[in-house]
Coordinates of N, CA and C in Angstrom, one line a residue:
M1 N 83.9 0.7 40.3 CA 83.0 -0.3 40.9 C 83.4 -0.4 42.4
N2 N 82.4 -0.5 43.2 CA 82.5 -0.6 44.7 C 82.5 -2.0 45.1
F3 N 83.3 -2.4 46.1 CA 83.3 -3.7 46.6 C 83.2 -3.7 48.2
P4 N 82.0 -3.3 48.7 CA 81.9 -3.1 50.1 C 82.2 -4.3 51.0
V5 N 81.7 -5.5 50.6 CA 81.9 -6.7 51.4 C 83.3 -7.1 51.4
T6 N 83.9 -7.3 50.2 CA 85.3 -7.7 50.1 C 86.2 -6.7 50.8
S7 N 85.9 -5.4 50.7 CA 86.7 -4.4 51.3 C 86.7 -4.6 52.8
L8 N 85.5 -4.9 53.4 CA 85.5 -5.2 54.8 C 86.4 -6.3 55.3
Y9 N 86.4 -7.4 54.5 CA 87.2 -8.5 54.9 C 88.7 -8.3 54.6
A10 N 89.0 -7.5 53.5 CA 90.3 -7.1 53.2 C 90.9 -6.3 54.4
A11 N 90.1 -5.4 54.9 CA 90.5 -4.5 56.0 C 90.8 -5.4 57.3
L12 N 89.9 -6.3 57.6 CA 90.1 -7.1 58.8 C 91.4 -8.0 58.6
F13 N 91.5 -8.6 57.4 CA 92.7 -9.4 57.2 C 94.0 -8.6 57.2
T14 N 93.9 -7.3 56.8 CA 95.1 -6.4 56.8 C 95.5 -6.3 58.3
L15 N 94.6 -6.1 59.2 CA 95.0 -6.0 60.6 C 95.7 -7.3 61.1
L16 N 95.2 -8.4 60.7 CA 95.8 -9.7 61.1 C 97.2 -9.8 60.5
V17 N 97.4 -9.4 59.2 CA 98.7 -9.4 58.6 C 99.7 -8.5 59.3
I18 N 99.2 -7.3 59.7 CA 100.1 -6.4 60.4 C 100.5 -6.9 61.8
V19 N 99.5 -7.5 62.5 CA 99.9 -8.1 63.8 C 100.9 -9.2 63.6
L20 N 100.7 -10.1 62.7 CA 101.7 -11.2 62.5 C 103.0 -10.7 62.1
A21 N 103.1 -9.7 61.2 CA 104.3 -9.1 60.7 C 105.1 -8.5 61.9
N22 N 104.4 -7.8 62.8 CA 105.0 -7.2 63.9 C 105.5 -8.3 64.9
I23 N 104.8 -9.4 65.1 CA 105.2 -10.5 65.9 C 106.5 -11.0 65.4
V24 N 106.6 -11.3 64.1 CA 107.8 -11.8 63.4 C 108.9 -10.8 63.7
S25 N 108.7 -9.5 63.5 CA 109.7 -8.5 63.7 C 110.2 -8.5 65.1
A26 N 109.3 -8.6 66.0 CA 109.7 -8.6 67.5 C 110.5 -9.9 67.8
Q27 N 110.1 -11.0 67.2 CA 110.9 -12.3 67.4 C 112.3 -12.2 66.8
R28 N 112.4 -11.5 65.7 CA 113.7 -11.3 65.1 C 114.6 -10.5 66.0
G29 N 114.0 -9.4 66.5 CA 114.7 -8.5 67.4 C 115.2 -9.2 68.6
N30 N 114.3 -10.0 69.2 CA 114.6 -10.7 70.4 C 115.7 -11.7 70.2
A31 N 115.7 -12.3 69.1 CA 116.7 -13.4 68.7 C 117.9 -12.8 68.1
G32 N 117.9 -11.6 67.6 CA 119.0 -11.0 67.0 C 119.3 -11.7 65.6
I33 N 118.2 -12.0 64.9 CA 118.3 -12.7 63.6 C 117.7 -11.8 62.6
S34 N 118.5 -11.5 61.5 CA 118.1 -10.6 60.5 C 117.3 -11.3 59.4
I35 N 117.8 -12.4 58.9 CA 117.1 -13.2 57.8 C 117.0 -14.6 58.2
L36 N 116.1 -15.3 57.5 CA 115.8 -16.7 57.8 C 115.4 -16.8 59.3
H37 N 115.6 -18.0 59.9 CA 115.2 -18.2 61.3 C 116.3 -18.6 62.2
G38 N 117.5 -18.9 61.6 CA 118.7 -19.3 62.5 C 118.4 -20.4 63.4
D39 N 117.6 -21.4 63.1 CA 117.2 -22.5 63.9 C 116.4 -22.1 65.2
N40 N 115.9 -20.9 65.2 CA 115.1 -20.5 66.3 C 113.7 -20.9 66.0
M41 N 113.2 -21.9 66.6 CA 111.9 -22.5 66.2 C 110.7 -21.6 66.6
T42 N 110.8 -20.8 67.5 CA 109.7 -19.8 67.8 C 109.6 -18.8 66.6
L43 N 110.8 -18.3 66.2 CA 110.8 -17.4 65.1 C 110.3 -18.2 63.8
A44 N 110.8 -19.4 63.6 CA 110.3 -20.2 62.4 C 108.8 -20.4 62.4
L45 N 108.3 -20.7 63.6 CA 106.8 -20.9 63.7 C 106.0 -19.6 63.3
W46 N 106.4 -18.5 63.8 CA 105.7 -17.2 63.5 C 105.9 -16.8 62.1
M47 N 107.1 -17.1 61.5 CA 107.3 -16.9 60.1 C 106.4 -17.7 59.2
R48 N 106.2 -19.0 59.6 CA 105.3 -19.8 58.8 C 103.8 -19.4 59.0
R49 N 103.5 -19.0 60.2 CA 102.1 -18.5 60.4 C 101.8 -17.3 59.5
H50 N 102.7 -16.4 59.5 CA 102.6 -15.2 58.7 C 102.7 -15.6 57.2
G51 N 103.6 -16.4 56.8 CA 103.8 -16.8 55.5 C 102.7 -17.6 54.9
N52 N 102.1 -18.5 55.7 CA 101.0 -19.3 55.2 C 99.8 -18.4 54.9
L53 N 99.6 -17.4 55.8 CA 98.5 -16.5 55.6 C 98.7 -15.7 54.3
M54 N 99.9 -15.3 54.0 CA 100.2 -14.5 52.8 C 100.2 -15.4 51.6
E55 N 100.4 -16.7 51.7 CA 100.3 -17.6 50.5 C 98.9 -17.8 50.1
N56 N 98.0 -17.8 51.1 CA 96.6 -18.2 50.8 C 95.6 -17.0 50.7
L57 N 95.9 -16.0 51.4 CA 94.9 -14.9 51.5 C 94.7 -14.1 50.2
P58 N 95.8 -13.7 49.5 CA 95.5 -12.9 48.3 C 94.6 -13.5 47.3
L59 N 94.8 -14.8 47.0 CA 93.9 -15.4 46.0 C 92.4 -15.5 46.5
A60 N 92.3 -15.8 47.8 CA 90.9 -15.9 48.4 C 90.2 -14.5 48.3
L61 N 91.0 -13.5 48.6 CA 90.4 -12.1 48.5 C 90.1 -11.7 47.1
I62 N 91.0 -12.1 46.1 CA 90.7 -11.8 44.7 C 89.4 -12.5 44.3
L63 N 89.3 -13.8 44.7 CA 88.1 -14.5 44.3 C 86.9 -13.9 44.9
M64 N 86.9 -13.4 46.2 CA 85.8 -12.8 46.8 C 85.4 -11.5 46.0
G65 N 86.4 -10.7 45.6 CA 86.2 -9.5 44.8 C 85.6 -9.8 43.5
L66 N 86.1 -10.8 42.8 CA 85.5 -11.2 41.5 C 84.1 -11.7 41.7
C67 N 83.8 -12.5 42.7 CA 82.5 -12.9 43.0 C 81.5 -11.8 43.3
E68 N 82.0 -10.8 44.0 CA 81.2 -9.6 44.3 C 80.9 -8.8 43.0
A69 N 81.9 -8.7 42.2 CA 81.7 -8.0 40.9 C 80.8 -8.7 40.0
S70 N 80.7 -10.1 40.1 CA 79.9 -10.8 39.2 C 78.5 -11.1 39.7
G71 N 78.2 -10.4 40.9 CA 76.8 -10.5 41.4 C 76.5 -11.5 42.4
L72 N 77.5 -12.1 43.1 CA 77.2 -13.0 44.2 C 76.5 -12.2 45.3
P73 N 75.4 -12.6 45.8 CA 74.7 -11.9 46.8 C 75.6 -11.6 48.1
A74 N 75.3 -10.5 48.7 CA 76.1 -10.1 49.9 C 76.1 -11.2 51.0
L75 N 75.0 -11.8 51.2 CA 74.9 -12.9 52.2 C 76.0 -13.9 52.0
W76 N 76.1 -14.4 50.7 CA 77.1 -15.4 50.4 C 78.5 -14.9 50.5
L77 N 78.7 -13.6 50.2 CA 80.0 -13.0 50.3 C 80.4 -13.0 51.8
H78 N 79.5 -12.6 52.7 CA 79.8 -12.6 54.1 C 80.0 -14.0 54.6
V79 N 79.3 -15.0 54.1 CA 79.6 -16.4 54.5 C 81.0 -16.7 54.1
M80 N 81.4 -16.4 52.9 CA 82.8 -16.6 52.4 C 83.8 -15.9 53.4
G81 N 83.5 -14.7 53.6 CA 84.5 -13.9 54.5 C 84.6 -14.4 55.9
I82 N 83.5 -14.7 56.5 CA 83.5 -15.3 57.9 C 84.1 -16.6 57.9
V83 N 83.8 -17.5 57.0 CA 84.4 -18.8 57.0 C 85.9 -18.7 56.7
L84 N 86.3 -17.8 55.8 CA 87.8 -17.6 55.6 C 88.4 -17.0 56.8
L85 N 87.8 -16.1 57.6 CA 88.4 -15.6 58.8 C 88.6 -16.7 59.8
V86 N 87.5 -17.5 60.0 CA 87.6 -18.6 61.0 C 88.7 -19.6 60.5
A87 N 88.7 -19.8 59.2 CA 89.7 -20.8 58.7 C 91.1 -20.3 59.0
R88 N 91.4 -19.1 58.7 CA 92.8 -18.6 58.8 C 93.2 -18.5 60.3
L89 N 92.2 -18.1 61.2 CA 92.5 -18.1 62.6 C 92.7 -19.5 63.2
S90 N 91.9 -20.4 62.7 CA 92.1 -21.8 63.1 C 93.5 -22.3 62.7
H91 N 93.9 -22.1 61.4 CA 95.2 -22.5 60.9 C 96.3 -21.9 61.8
L92 N 96.1 -20.6 62.0 CA 97.1 -19.9 62.8 C 97.3 -20.5 64.2
A93 N 96.2 -20.8 64.9 CA 96.2 -21.5 66.2 C 96.7 -22.9 66.1
G94 N 96.4 -23.6 65.1 CA 96.7 -25.0 65.0 C 98.1 -25.3 64.4
L95 N 98.8 -24.3 63.9 CA 100.1 -24.5 63.4 C 101.1 -24.5 64.6
T96 N 101.7 -25.7 64.8 CA 102.6 -25.8 65.9 C 104.0 -26.4 65.5
V97 N 105.0 -26.3 66.3 CA 106.3 -26.9 66.0 C 106.3 -28.4 66.2
D98 N 105.6 -28.9 67.2 CA 105.8 -30.2 67.6 C 104.8 -31.2 67.0
K99 N 103.8 -30.8 66.3 CA 102.8 -31.7 65.7 C 102.6 -31.3 64.2
P100 N 102.8 -32.2 63.3 CA 102.6 -31.8 61.9 C 101.2 -31.6 61.5
Y101 N 100.3 -32.3 62.3 CA 98.8 -32.1 62.0 C 98.1 -31.9 63.3
T102 N 97.3 -30.9 63.3 CA 96.4 -30.7 64.4 C 95.0 -30.5 63.8
A103 N 93.9 -30.7 64.6 CA 92.6 -30.5 64.1 C 92.4 -29.1 63.6
L104 N 92.9 -28.1 64.3 CA 92.7 -26.7 63.9 C 93.4 -26.4 62.6
R105 N 94.6 -26.9 62.5 CA 95.4 -26.7 61.3 C 94.7 -27.3 60.1
L106 N 94.3 -28.6 60.2 CA 93.6 -29.2 59.1 C 92.3 -28.5 58.8
A107 N 91.5 -28.1 59.8 CA 90.2 -27.4 59.6 C 90.5 -26.1 58.9
G108 N 91.5 -25.4 59.3 CA 91.9 -24.1 58.7 C 92.2 -24.3 57.2
G109 N 93.0 -25.3 56.9 CA 93.4 -25.5 55.5 C 92.2 -25.9 54.7
I110 N 91.5 -26.9 55.2 CA 90.3 -27.4 54.4 C 89.3 -26.3 54.2
L111 N 89.0 -25.5 55.2 CA 88.0 -24.4 55.1 C 88.5 -23.4 54.1
T112 N 89.7 -23.0 54.2 CA 90.3 -22.1 53.2 C 90.1 -22.5 51.8
Q113 N 90.4 -23.8 51.5 CA 90.3 -24.3 50.2 C 88.8 -24.4 49.8
L114 N 87.9 -24.7 50.7 CA 86.5 -24.7 50.4 C 86.0 -23.4 50.0
V115 N 86.5 -22.3 50.7 CA 86.1 -21.0 50.3 C 86.6 -20.7 48.9
M116 N 87.8 -21.0 48.6 CA 88.3 -20.7 47.3 C 87.6 -21.6 46.2
L117 N 87.4 -22.8 46.5 CA 86.6 -23.7 45.5 C 85.2 -23.1 45.3
G118 N 84.6 -22.7 46.4 CA 83.2 -22.1 46.2 C 83.3 -20.8 45.4
G119 N 84.3 -20.0 45.6 CA 84.4 -18.8 44.8 C 84.7 -19.1 43.3
A120 N 85.6 -20.0 43.1 CA 85.9 -20.4 41.7 C 84.7 -21.1 41.0
G121 N 84.0 -21.9 41.8 CA 82.8 -22.5 41.3 C 81.7 -21.5 40.9
W122 N 81.5 -20.5 41.8 CA 80.5 -19.4 41.4 C 81.0 -18.7 40.2
L123 N 82.2 -18.4 40.1 CA 82.7 -17.6 38.9 C 82.5 -18.4 37.6
V124 N 82.7 -19.7 37.6 CA 82.5 -20.5 36.4 C 81.0 -20.5 36.2
W125 N 80.2 -20.8 37.2 CA 78.8 -21.0 37.0 C 78.2 -19.7 36.5
S126 N 78.6 -18.5 37.0 CA 78.0 -17.2 36.7 C 78.3 -16.9 35.2
Q127 N 79.2 -17.6 34.5 CA 79.5 -17.3 33.1 C 78.5 -18.0 32.2
F128 N 77.7 -18.8 32.7 CA 76.7 -19.6 31.8 C 75.3 -19.1 32.0

């Protein structure tokens, strides 16, 4: 089975994951820190930016793929993918060391969850 829409967004997100992983690696090299963050808050921030993406992205992409396999129209899959991309970039930009909540961070988290809820809702609905 072919998943052209989900594949597109998986490829785009792969580029983002690679960029963030390389930023974390560069920060580690600059700080001389092999594991954890050694109280280096810049490194800790980039680790969380990368980590949060990796905690949320796999399930969202799995849900998109399952929605595509179950017949969700391409338009709605693109809506999911674009909203997810905006959400993850917003969260990335909004995650800071000095403020526990920013508008971008909250928007990113909420939009990510809405995409996942929409996907889960479609999957349940499509079974009836």
